[in-house]
Amino acid sequence: KAAENGATGVELDLEFTADGVPVLMHDDTVERTTDGSGRLRDLTFDEIRKLNASAKHRLWRKFQGERVPTLKEAVVESLQHNLIIYFDVKGHANQAVHALKQLYLEFPRLYNSSIVCSFMPDVVYKMRQADKNVVTALTYRPWQLSHLGNGTPRFDSFWKHYWYMMMDVILDWSLHSFLWRLCGVSAFLIQKNFVSQDYVRHWSSKGIQVVAWTVNTFAEKRYYETVLEATYITDSLVEDCDPHY
């Protein structure tokens, strides 16, 4: 459906079941996106397969009874529609790298039509070590360690909160000074509120593309297309959606 609506790419959130099957899931629990409950790592693939993946989606009436796809199923579908794939790796660096490496060997087209992204620098670094021909990107949101996406502090403890704020400062400096080069990335996926013309120009001068997420209103999309001339990720191409952090 995304391809029909004019999308040029799709993001695939990679996670793993209790028995090690790579599947698509945004969270480490299943409550928010399915009609099930529990932690993904505690559920087998057979248990995951019984869940309705469209149960909590705003368009569930149009897509009823959808099942949680395996990573391979999603890749095959995406390639059939000539979509660029953004593999969003949540963690499990060694497991994810192994699964992705097998996919690139099975589907060589992925070398020219996909990018492996993660908030975790070790995931990106290990992916490039495993296969230097894979295109990679670092995903980033300022203050991501100390604050949730909506700006709420992650921790109630005063000392813990400020400790993680300090870690955020170090992470920001590290990403922009040496980690991008160490990890060998080709792009930066950054939260939309922190993208500017200067930021796009800065990375462009280093040969790095900036991709913003998640741009969900028509006004924002026009700004990214006409002013910033930058790629963006959105939840819908045909309607305004709620803000996504």
Coordinates of N, CA and C in Angstrom, one line a residue:
K1 N 0.8 -1.2 0.0 CA 0.0 0.0 0.0 C 0.9 1.3 0.0
A2 N 2.0 1.2 0.7 CA 2.9 2.4 0.8 C 3.4 2.7 -0.6
A3 N 3.7 1.7 -1.4 CA 4.2 1.9 -2.8 C 3.2 2.5 -3.6
E4 N 1.9 2.0 -3.5 CA 0.8 2.6 -4.2 C 0.6 4.1 -3.9
N5 N 0.9 4.5 -2.7 CA 0.7 5.9 -2.3 C 1.9 6.8 -2.6
G6 N 2.9 6.2 -3.2 CA 4.0 7.0 -3.7 C 5.3 6.9 -2.8
A7 N 5.3 6.0 -1.9 CA 6.5 5.9 -1.0 C 7.7 5.4 -1.8
T8 N 8.8 5.8 -1.6 CA 10.0 5.3 -2.2 C 10.8 4.3 -1.3
G9 N 10.4 4.3 -0.1 CA 11.1 3.4 0.8 C 10.2 3.0 2.0
V10 N 10.7 2.0 2.8 CA 9.9 1.6 3.9 C 10.9 1.2 5.1
E11 N 10.5 1.5 6.3 CA 11.3 1.1 7.5 C 10.8 -0.2 8.1
L12 N 11.8 -1.1 8.3 CA 11.5 -2.4 8.9 C 12.1 -2.5 10.2
D13 N 11.3 -2.5 11.3 CA 11.9 -2.6 12.7 C 12.2 -4.0 13.0
L14 N 13.5 -4.3 13.2 CA 13.9 -5.7 13.5 C 14.0 -6.0 14.9
E15 N 13.4 -7.1 15.3 CA 13.4 -7.6 16.7 C 13.5 -9.2 16.6
F16 N 13.6 -9.8 17.7 CA 13.7 -11.3 17.7 C 12.8 -11.9 18.7
T17 N 12.3 -13.1 18.4 CA 11.4 -13.8 19.3 C 12.2 -14.6 20.2
A18 N 11.6 -15.3 21.2 CA 12.3 -16.1 22.2 C 13.1 -17.2 21.5
D19 N 12.6 -17.7 20.4 CA 13.4 -18.8 19.7 C 14.2 -18.3 18.6
G20 N 14.5 -17.0 18.6 CA 15.5 -16.4 17.7 C 15.1 -16.1 16.3
V21 N 13.8 -16.1 16.1 CA 13.3 -15.8 14.7 C 13.3 -14.2 14.5
P22 N 13.9 -13.7 13.5 CA 13.8 -12.3 13.2 C 12.5 -11.9 12.7
V23 N 11.8 -10.9 13.4 CA 10.5 -10.5 13.0 C 10.4 -9.0 13.0
L24 N 9.3 -8.4 12.5 CA 9.1 -7.0 12.6 C 8.3 -6.6 13.8
M25 N 8.9 -5.8 14.6 CA 8.2 -5.3 15.8 C 8.9 -4.0 16.3
H26 N 8.1 -3.0 16.6 CA 8.7 -1.7 16.9 C 9.2 -1.7 18.4
D27 N 8.4 -2.3 19.3 CA 8.7 -2.3 20.7 C 9.3 -3.6 21.2
D28 N 9.8 -3.6 22.4 CA 10.2 -4.9 23.0 C 9.1 -5.7 23.7
T29 N 7.9 -5.0 23.7 CA 6.7 -5.7 24.1 C 5.7 -5.6 23.0
V30 N 4.6 -6.4 23.1 CA 3.7 -6.5 21.9 C 2.4 -5.8 22.2
E31 N 2.2 -5.2 23.4 CA 0.9 -4.6 23.7 C 0.5 -3.4 22.8
R32 N 1.4 -2.6 22.5 CA 1.1 -1.3 21.8 C 0.7 -1.5 20.4
T33 N 1.2 -2.6 19.7 CA 0.9 -2.8 18.3 C 0.1 -4.0 17.9
T34 N -0.2 -4.9 18.9 CA -1.0 -6.1 18.6 C -2.1 -6.3 19.7
D35 N -2.8 -7.4 19.5 CA -3.8 -7.7 20.5 C -3.3 -8.6 21.6
G36 N -2.0 -8.8 21.6 CA -1.4 -9.7 22.6 C -0.8 -8.9 23.8
S37 N 0.0 -9.6 24.6 CA 0.6 -9.0 25.8 C 1.9 -9.7 26.1
G38 N 2.8 -9.1 26.7 CA 4.1 -9.7 27.1 C 5.3 -9.2 26.4
R39 N 6.5 -9.6 26.8 CA 7.7 -9.2 26.2 C 8.0 -10.1 25.0
L40 N 8.5 -9.5 23.9 CA 8.8 -10.2 22.7 C 9.8 -11.3 23.0
R41 N 10.7 -11.1 23.8 CA 11.8 -12.1 24.1 C 11.3 -13.3 24.8
D42 N 10.0 -13.2 25.4 CA 9.4 -14.3 26.1 C 8.5 -15.1 25.3
L43 N 8.2 -14.6 24.1 CA 7.2 -15.3 23.2 C 7.9 -15.9 22.0
T44 N 7.5 -17.2 21.7 CA 8.0 -17.9 20.6 C 7.4 -17.4 19.3
F45 N 8.0 -17.7 18.2 CA 7.5 -17.3 16.9 C 6.0 -17.8 16.7
D46 N 5.8 -19.0 17.1 CA 4.4 -19.6 16.9 C 3.4 -18.7 17.7
E47 N 3.8 -18.3 18.9 CA 2.9 -17.5 19.7 C 2.7 -16.1 19.1
I48 N 3.8 -15.5 18.5 CA 3.7 -14.2 17.9 C 2.9 -14.3 16.7
R49 N 2.9 -15.4 15.9 CA 2.2 -15.5 14.7 C 0.7 -15.5 14.9
K50 N 0.2 -15.8 16.1 CA -1.2 -15.9 16.4 C -1.8 -14.5 16.6
L51 N -0.9 -13.5 16.8 CA -1.4 -12.2 17.2 C -1.8 -11.4 16.0
N52 N -2.7 -10.4 16.2 CA -3.2 -9.5 15.1 C -2.3 -8.3 15.1
A53 N -1.5 -8.1 14.1 CA -0.6 -7.0 14.1 C -1.2 -5.7 13.7
S54 N -2.5 -5.7 13.3 CA -3.2 -4.5 12.9 C -4.2 -4.0 13.9
A55 N -4.3 -4.8 15.0 CA -5.3 -4.5 16.1 C -5.4 -3.1 16.6
K56 N -4.2 -2.5 16.8 CA -4.1 -1.2 17.4 C -3.9 -0.1 16.4
H57 N -3.8 -0.4 15.1 CA -3.5 0.6 14.1 C -4.8 1.4 13.8
R58 N -4.5 2.7 13.4 CA -5.7 3.6 13.2 C -6.5 3.1 11.9
L59 N -5.8 2.3 11.0 CA -6.5 1.9 9.8 C -6.8 0.4 9.9
W60 N -7.1 -0.1 11.1 CA -7.3 -1.5 11.3 C -8.5 -2.1 10.5
R61 N -9.5 -1.2 10.3 CA -10.7 -1.7 9.5 C -10.3 -2.1 8.1
K62 N -9.3 -1.4 7.6 CA -8.9 -1.7 6.2 C -7.9 -2.9 6.1
F63 N -7.2 -3.2 7.2 CA -6.2 -4.2 7.2 C -6.5 -5.2 8.4
Q64 N -7.5 -6.0 8.3 CA -7.9 -6.8 9.4 C -7.1 -8.2 9.3
G65 N -6.8 -8.6 10.5 CA -6.2 -10.0 10.6 C -4.8 -10.1 10.1
E66 N -4.1 -9.0 10.1 CA -2.7 -9.0 9.7 C -1.8 -9.7 10.7
R67 N -0.9 -10.5 10.2 CA 0.0 -11.3 11.1 C 1.4 -10.6 11.1
V68 N 2.1 -10.8 12.2 CA 3.5 -10.3 12.4 C 4.4 -11.0 11.4
P69 N 5.0 -10.2 10.4 CA 5.8 -10.9 9.4 C 7.2 -11.2 9.9
T70 N 7.8 -12.2 9.3 CA 9.2 -12.4 9.5 C 10.0 -11.3 8.8
L71 N 11.2 -11.2 9.1 CA 12.1 -10.2 8.4 C 12.2 -10.5 6.9
K72 N 12.4 -11.8 6.6 CA 12.5 -12.3 5.3 C 11.3 -12.0 4.5
E73 N 10.1 -12.3 5.0 CA 8.8 -12.0 4.3 C 8.7 -10.5 4.0
A74 N 9.1 -9.7 4.9 CA 9.0 -8.2 4.7 C 10.0 -7.8 3.6
V75 N 11.1 -8.3 3.6 CA 12.1 -8.0 2.6 C 11.7 -8.4 1.2
V76 N 11.2 -9.6 1.1 CA 10.7 -10.1 -0.2 C 9.6 -9.1 -0.7
E77 N 8.6 -8.8 0.1 CA 7.5 -7.9 -0.2 C 8.0 -6.5 -0.7
S78 N 9.0 -6.0 0.1 CA 9.5 -4.7 -0.2 C 10.3 -4.7 -1.6
L79 N 11.1 -5.7 -1.8 CA 11.8 -5.8 -3.1 C 10.9 -5.9 -4.3
Q80 N 9.8 -6.6 -4.1 CA 8.8 -6.8 -5.1 C 8.2 -5.5 -5.6
H81 N 8.2 -4.5 -4.6 CA 7.6 -3.2 -4.9 C 8.7 -2.2 -5.1
N82 N 9.9 -2.6 -5.3 CA 11.1 -1.7 -5.5 C 11.2 -0.6 -4.5
L83 N 11.0 -1.0 -3.3 CA 11.1 0.0 -2.2 C 12.5 -0.1 -1.5
I84 N 13.1 1.1 -1.2 CA 14.3 1.2 -0.5 C 14.0 0.7 1.0
I85 N 14.8 -0.1 1.5 CA 14.5 -0.7 2.9 C 15.5 0.0 3.9
Y86 N 14.9 0.5 5.0 CA 15.6 1.0 6.1 C 15.5 0.0 7.2
F87 N 16.5 -0.8 7.5 CA 16.5 -1.8 8.5 C 16.7 -1.0 9.8
D88 N 15.7 -0.9 10.7 CA 15.9 -0.2 12.0 C 16.2 -1.3 13.0
V89 N 17.4 -1.4 13.4 CA 17.9 -2.4 14.4 C 17.8 -1.9 15.8
K90 N 17.0 -2.5 16.6 CA 16.8 -2.1 18.0 C 17.9 -2.4 19.0
G91 N 18.6 -3.5 18.7 CA 19.7 -3.9 19.6 C 20.1 -5.3 19.2
H92 N 20.5 -6.1 20.1 CA 21.0 -7.5 19.8 C 22.0 -7.5 18.7
A93 N 23.0 -6.8 18.8 CA 23.9 -6.5 17.7 C 24.4 -7.7 17.0
N94 N 24.9 -8.7 17.7 CA 25.5 -9.9 17.1 C 24.4 -10.7 16.4
Q95 N 23.3 -10.9 17.0 CA 22.1 -11.6 16.4 C 21.6 -10.9 15.2
A96 N 21.5 -9.6 15.3 CA 21.0 -8.8 14.1 C 22.0 -8.8 13.0
V97 N 23.2 -8.6 13.2 CA 24.2 -8.6 12.2 C 24.2 -10.0 11.4
H98 N 24.1 -11.1 12.2 CA 24.1 -12.4 11.6 C 22.9 -12.6 10.7
A99 N 21.7 -12.2 11.2 CA 20.5 -12.3 10.4 C 20.6 -11.4 9.1
L100 N 21.0 -10.2 9.3 CA 21.1 -9.3 8.1 C 22.2 -9.8 7.1
K101 N 23.3 -10.3 7.6 CA 24.3 -10.7 6.7 C 23.8 -11.8 5.8
Q102 N 23.0 -12.8 6.4 CA 22.4 -13.9 5.6 C 21.5 -13.3 4.6
L103 N 20.7 -12.3 4.9 CA 19.8 -11.7 4.0 C 20.5 -11.1 2.8
Y104 N 21.6 -10.4 3.1 CA 22.3 -9.7 2.0 C 22.9 -10.7 1.0
L105 N 23.3 -11.9 1.6 CA 23.8 -13.0 0.7 C 22.7 -13.6 -0.1
E106 N 21.6 -13.7 0.5 CA 20.4 -14.3 -0.3 C 19.8 -13.4 -1.3
F107 N 19.8 -12.1 -0.9 CA 19.2 -11.1 -1.8 C 20.2 -10.0 -2.1
P108 N 21.2 -10.2 -3.0 CA 22.2 -9.2 -3.3 C 21.7 -7.8 -3.7
R109 N 20.4 -7.8 -4.2 CA 19.8 -6.5 -4.5 C 19.8 -5.5 -3.4
L110 N 19.9 -6.1 -2.2 CA 19.8 -5.2 -1.0 C 21.0 -4.3 -0.9
Y111 N 22.1 -4.7 -1.5 CA 23.3 -3.8 -1.4 C 23.1 -2.4 -2.0
N112 N 22.2 -2.4 -3.0 CA 21.9 -1.1 -3.7 C 20.5 -0.6 -3.4
S113 N 19.8 -1.2 -2.4 CA 18.4 -0.8 -2.1 C 18.1 -0.8 -0.7
S114 N 19.1 -0.8 0.2 CA 18.8 -0.8 1.6 C 19.8 -0.1 2.4
I115 N 19.5 0.1 3.7 CA 20.4 0.8 4.6 C 20.1 0.3 6.0
V116 N 21.2 -0.1 6.8 CA 21.0 -0.6 8.1 C 21.2 0.6 9.1
C117 N 20.2 0.8 9.9 CA 20.2 2.0 10.8 C 20.0 1.5 12.3
S118 N 20.6 2.3 13.2 CA 20.4 2.0 14.6 C 20.8 3.2 15.5
F119 N 20.1 3.3 16.7 CA 20.5 4.2 17.7 C 21.8 3.7 18.3
M120 N 22.1 2.4 18.2 CA 23.3 1.8 18.9 C 24.5 1.8 18.0
P121 N 25.5 2.6 18.3 CA 26.7 2.6 17.4 C 27.4 1.2 17.2
D122 N 27.3 0.4 18.3 CA 27.9 -0.9 18.1 C 27.2 -1.8 17.1
V123 N 25.9 -1.6 16.9 CA 25.2 -2.4 15.8 C 25.8 -2.0 14.5
V124 N 25.9 -0.7 14.2 CA 26.3 -0.1 13.0 C 27.8 -0.5 12.7
Y125 N 28.6 -0.4 13.7 CA 30.0 -0.8 13.6 C 30.2 -2.2 13.3
K126 N 29.5 -3.1 14.0 CA 29.6 -4.6 13.7 C 29.1 -4.9 12.4
M127 N 28.0 -4.2 11.9 CA 27.5 -4.5 10.6 C 28.5 -4.2 9.5
R128 N 29.2 -3.1 9.7 CA 30.2 -2.7 8.7 C 31.5 -3.7 8.8
Q129 N 31.8 -4.1 10.0 CA 32.9 -5.1 10.1 C 32.5 -6.4 9.5
A130 N 31.3 -6.8 9.5 CA 30.8 -8.1 9.0 C 30.8 -8.0 7.4
D131 N 30.4 -6.8 6.9 CA 30.3 -6.7 5.5 C 30.4 -5.2 5.1
K132 N 31.6 -4.8 4.6 CA 31.9 -3.4 4.4 C 31.1 -2.8 3.2
N133 N 30.4 -3.7 2.5 CA 29.6 -3.2 1.3 C 28.2 -2.8 1.7
V134 N 27.8 -3.0 3.0 CA 26.4 -2.7 3.4 C 26.4 -1.2 3.8
V135 N 25.4 -0.5 3.3 CA 25.3 0.9 3.6 C 24.6 1.1 5.0
T136 N 25.1 2.0 5.8 CA 24.7 2.1 7.2 C 24.4 3.5 7.6
A137 N 23.6 3.7 8.7 CA 23.3 5.0 9.2 C 23.2 5.0 10.7
L138 N 23.5 6.1 11.3 CA 23.3 6.2 12.8 C 22.0 7.0 13.0
T139 N 21.2 6.5 13.9 CA 19.9 7.2 14.2 C 20.1 7.9 15.5
Y140 N 19.5 9.2 15.6 CA 19.8 10.0 16.7 C 18.7 11.0 17.1
R141 N 18.5 11.1 18.4 CA 17.6 12.2 18.9 C 18.4 12.8 20.1
P142 N 18.7 14.1 20.0 CA 19.3 14.8 21.2 C 18.6 14.5 22.5
W143 N 19.3 14.3 23.5 CA 18.8 14.0 24.9 C 18.0 12.7 24.9
Q144 N 18.4 11.7 24.1 CA 17.7 10.5 24.0 C 17.9 9.6 25.2
L145 N 19.0 9.7 25.9 CA 19.3 8.9 27.1 C 18.6 9.3 28.3
S146 N 18.4 10.7 28.4 CA 17.8 11.2 29.6 C 16.3 11.6 29.5
H147 N 15.8 11.7 28.3 CA 14.4 12.1 28.1 C 13.7 11.2 27.1
L148 N 12.4 11.0 27.3 CA 11.6 10.4 26.3 C 11.4 11.3 25.1
G149 N 10.8 10.8 24.1 CA 10.6 11.6 22.9 C 9.7 12.8 23.1
N150 N 8.8 12.8 24.0 CA 7.9 14.0 24.2 C 8.5 15.0 25.2
G151 N 9.8 14.8 25.6 CA 10.5 15.7 26.5 C 10.4 15.3 28.0
T152 N 9.7 14.3 28.3 CA 9.5 13.9 29.7 C 10.8 13.2 30.2
P153 N 11.3 13.5 31.4 CA 12.5 12.9 31.9 C 12.3 11.4 32.0
R154 N 13.3 10.6 31.7 CA 13.1 9.1 31.8 C 13.2 8.6 33.3
F155 N 13.8 9.4 34.1 CA 14.1 8.9 35.5 C 13.6 9.9 36.5
D156 N 13.0 9.4 37.6 CA 12.6 10.2 38.7 C 13.7 10.7 39.6
S157 N 14.7 9.9 39.7 CA 15.9 10.2 40.5 C 16.6 11.4 39.9
F158 N 16.8 12.4 40.8 CA 17.5 13.7 40.4 C 18.9 13.3 39.9
W159 N 19.7 12.5 40.7 CA 21.1 12.2 40.3 C 21.1 11.4 39.0
K160 N 20.2 10.4 38.9 CA 20.2 9.6 37.7 C 19.9 10.4 36.5
H161 N 18.9 11.3 36.6 CA 18.5 12.1 35.5 C 19.7 13.0 35.0
Y162 N 20.4 13.6 35.9 CA 21.5 14.5 35.5 C 22.8 13.7 35.0
W163 N 22.9 12.5 35.6 CA 24.0 11.6 35.1 C 23.8 11.3 33.6
Y164 N 22.5 10.9 33.3 CA 22.2 10.6 31.9 C 22.2 11.8 31.0
M165 N 21.9 13.0 31.5 CA 22.1 14.2 30.7 C 23.5 14.4 30.4
M166 N 24.4 14.1 31.3 CA 25.8 14.3 31.0 C 26.3 13.2 30.0
M167 N 25.7 12.0 30.1 CA 26.0 11.0 29.1 C 25.5 11.4 27.7
D168 N 24.3 12.1 27.7 CA 23.8 12.6 26.4 C 24.8 13.6 25.7
V169 N 25.4 14.5 26.5 CA 26.3 15.5 26.0 C 27.5 14.8 25.4
I170 N 28.0 13.7 26.1 CA 29.1 13.0 25.6 C 28.8 12.2 24.3
L171 N 27.6 11.6 24.3 CA 27.1 10.9 23.1 C 27.0 11.9 21.9
D172 N 26.4 13.0 22.1 CA 26.3 14.0 21.1 C 27.6 14.4 20.5
W173 N 28.6 14.7 21.3 CA 29.9 15.0 20.9 C 30.6 13.9 20.1
S174 N 30.4 12.7 20.7 CA 31.0 11.5 20.1 C 30.5 11.2 18.7
L175 N 29.2 11.3 18.5 CA 28.5 11.0 17.3 C 29.0 12.0 16.2
H176 N 29.0 13.3 16.6 CA 29.3 14.3 15.6 C 30.8 14.5 15.4
S177 N 31.7 14.0 16.2 CA 33.1 14.2 16.1 C 33.8 13.0 15.5
F178 N 33.5 11.8 16.0 CA 34.3 10.6 15.5 C 33.5 9.3 15.2
L179 N 32.4 9.1 15.9 CA 31.7 7.9 15.7 C 31.1 7.7 14.3
W180 N 30.7 8.8 13.7 CA 30.2 8.7 12.3 C 31.2 8.1 11.4
R181 N 32.5 8.5 11.6 CA 33.6 8.1 10.7 C 34.0 6.7 11.1
L182 N 34.1 6.4 12.4 CA 34.5 5.1 12.9 C 33.5 4.0 12.4
C183 N 32.2 4.4 12.5 CA 31.2 3.4 12.1 C 31.0 3.3 10.6
G184 N 31.6 4.3 9.8 CA 31.5 4.2 8.4 C 30.1 4.5 7.8
V185 N 29.4 5.4 8.4 CA 28.0 5.6 8.0 C 27.9 6.5 6.7
S186 N 26.8 6.3 6.0 CA 26.5 7.1 4.8 C 25.4 8.1 5.1
A187 N 24.7 8.0 6.2 CA 23.6 8.9 6.5 C 23.4 9.0 8.0
F188 N 22.7 10.1 8.4 CA 22.3 10.3 9.8 C 20.8 10.4 9.8
L189 N 20.1 9.6 10.6 CA 18.6 9.7 10.7 C 18.4 10.4 12.0
I190 N 17.9 11.6 11.9 CA 17.7 12.5 13.1 C 16.3 12.9 13.3
Q191 N 15.9 13.1 14.6 CA 14.6 13.5 14.9 C 14.3 14.9 14.2
K192 N 13.1 15.0 13.6 CA 12.8 16.2 12.8 C 13.0 17.5 13.4
N193 N 12.8 17.7 14.7 CA 12.8 19.0 15.4 C 14.2 19.5 15.5
F194 N 15.2 18.7 15.1 CA 16.6 19.2 15.3 C 17.3 19.3 13.9
V195 N 16.5 19.3 12.9 CA 17.1 19.4 11.5 C 17.0 20.9 11.0
S196 N 18.1 21.4 10.5 CA 18.1 22.8 10.0 C 18.8 22.8 8.7
Q197 N 18.8 23.9 8.0 CA 19.6 24.0 6.7 C 21.1 23.9 7.0
D198 N 21.5 24.5 8.1 CA 22.9 24.5 8.5 C 23.3 23.0 8.8
Y199 N 22.4 22.3 9.4 CA 22.7 20.9 9.8 C 22.8 20.0 8.5
V200 N 21.9 20.2 7.6 CA 21.9 19.5 6.4 C 23.2 19.8 5.6
R201 N 23.5 21.1 5.5 CA 24.7 21.5 4.8 C 26.0 21.0 5.4
H202 N 26.0 21.0 6.8 CA 27.2 20.4 7.5 C 27.5 19.0 7.1
W203 N 26.5 18.2 7.1 CA 26.7 16.8 6.8 C 26.9 16.5 5.3
S204 N 26.2 17.3 4.5 CA 26.4 17.2 3.1 C 27.8 17.4 2.7
S205 N 28.5 18.4 3.4 CA 29.9 18.7 3.0 C 30.8 17.5 3.4
K206 N 30.3 16.6 4.2 CA 31.1 15.4 4.5 C 30.7 14.2 3.8
G207 N 29.7 14.4 2.8 CA 29.2 13.3 2.1 C 28.2 12.4 2.8
I208 N 27.6 13.0 3.8 CA 26.6 12.3 4.6 C 25.2 12.8 4.4
Q209 N 24.2 12.0 4.1 CA 22.9 12.4 3.9 C 22.1 12.5 5.2
V210 N 21.3 13.5 5.4 CA 20.4 13.6 6.6 C 19.0 13.2 6.2
V211 N 18.5 12.3 7.0 CA 17.1 11.8 6.9 C 16.4 12.1 8.2
A212 N 15.3 12.8 8.1 CA 14.5 13.3 9.3 C 13.4 12.3 9.6
W213 N 13.1 12.1 10.8 CA 11.9 11.3 11.3 C 11.2 12.0 12.4
T214 N 10.0 11.9 12.6 CA 9.0 11.4 11.7 C 8.1 12.6 11.3
V215 N 8.1 12.9 10.0 CA 7.5 14.1 9.4 C 6.1 13.7 9.0
N216 N 5.1 14.2 9.8 CA 3.7 13.6 9.7 C 2.7 14.6 9.2
T217 N 3.0 15.9 8.9 CA 2.0 16.8 8.5 C 2.4 17.3 7.1
F218 N 1.5 17.8 6.3 CA 1.7 18.2 5.0 C 2.6 19.5 5.0
A219 N 2.4 20.3 6.0 CA 3.2 21.6 6.1 C 4.7 21.2 6.3
E220 N 5.0 20.2 7.2 CA 6.3 19.8 7.4 C 6.9 19.2 6.2
K221 N 6.1 18.4 5.5 CA 6.7 17.7 4.3 C 7.1 18.7 3.2
R222 N 6.2 19.7 3.0 CA 6.6 20.8 2.1 C 7.9 21.5 2.4
Y223 N 8.1 21.7 3.7 CA 9.3 22.4 4.2 C 10.5 21.5 3.9
Y224 N 10.4 20.2 4.2 CA 11.5 19.3 3.9 C 11.8 19.2 2.5
E225 N 10.8 19.2 1.6 CA 10.9 19.0 0.2 C 11.4 20.3 -0.5
T226 N 10.9 21.4 -0.1 CA 11.2 22.7 -0.9 C 12.3 23.5 -0.2
V227 N 12.4 23.5 1.1 CA 13.4 24.3 1.8 C 14.7 23.5 2.1
L228 N 14.5 22.5 2.9 CA 15.7 21.7 3.3 C 16.2 20.7 2.2
E229 N 15.3 20.4 1.3 CA 15.6 19.4 0.2 C 16.2 18.2 0.8
A230 N 15.6 17.7 1.9 CA 16.1 16.5 2.6 C 15.0 15.4 2.6
T231 N 15.6 14.2 2.7 CA 14.7 13.0 2.7 C 14.1 12.9 4.1
Y232 N 12.8 12.4 4.2 CA 12.2 12.3 5.5 C 11.4 10.9 5.5
I233 N 11.2 10.5 6.8 CA 10.4 9.3 7.0 C 9.0 9.8 7.6
T234 N 7.9 9.2 7.1 CA 6.6 9.6 7.6 C 5.8 8.4 7.8
D235 N 4.7 8.6 8.6 CA 3.8 7.5 8.9 C 2.7 7.4 7.8
S236 N 2.5 8.4 7.0 CA 1.5 8.4 5.9 C 1.8 9.5 4.9
L237 N 1.6 9.1 3.6 CA 1.8 10.1 2.5 C 0.5 10.7 2.1
V238 N -0.6 10.2 2.6 CA -1.9 10.7 2.2 C -2.8 11.4 3.2
E239 N -2.3 11.5 4.4 CA -3.0 12.2 5.5 C -2.1 12.7 6.6
D240 N -2.5 13.8 7.3 CA -1.8 14.2 8.5 C -2.0 13.2 9.6
C241 N -0.9 12.9 10.3 CA -1.0 12.0 11.4 C -0.6 12.7 12.7
D242 N -0.9 12.0 13.8 CA -0.5 12.6 15.1 C 1.0 12.7 15.1
P243 N 1.5 13.7 15.9 CA 3.0 13.8 16.0 C 3.6 12.5 16.5
H244 N 4.8 12.2 16.0 CA 5.5 11.0 16.4 C 6.9 11.4 16.9
Y245 N 7.2 10.9 18.1 CA 8.5 11.3 18.6 C 9.6 10.3 18.5

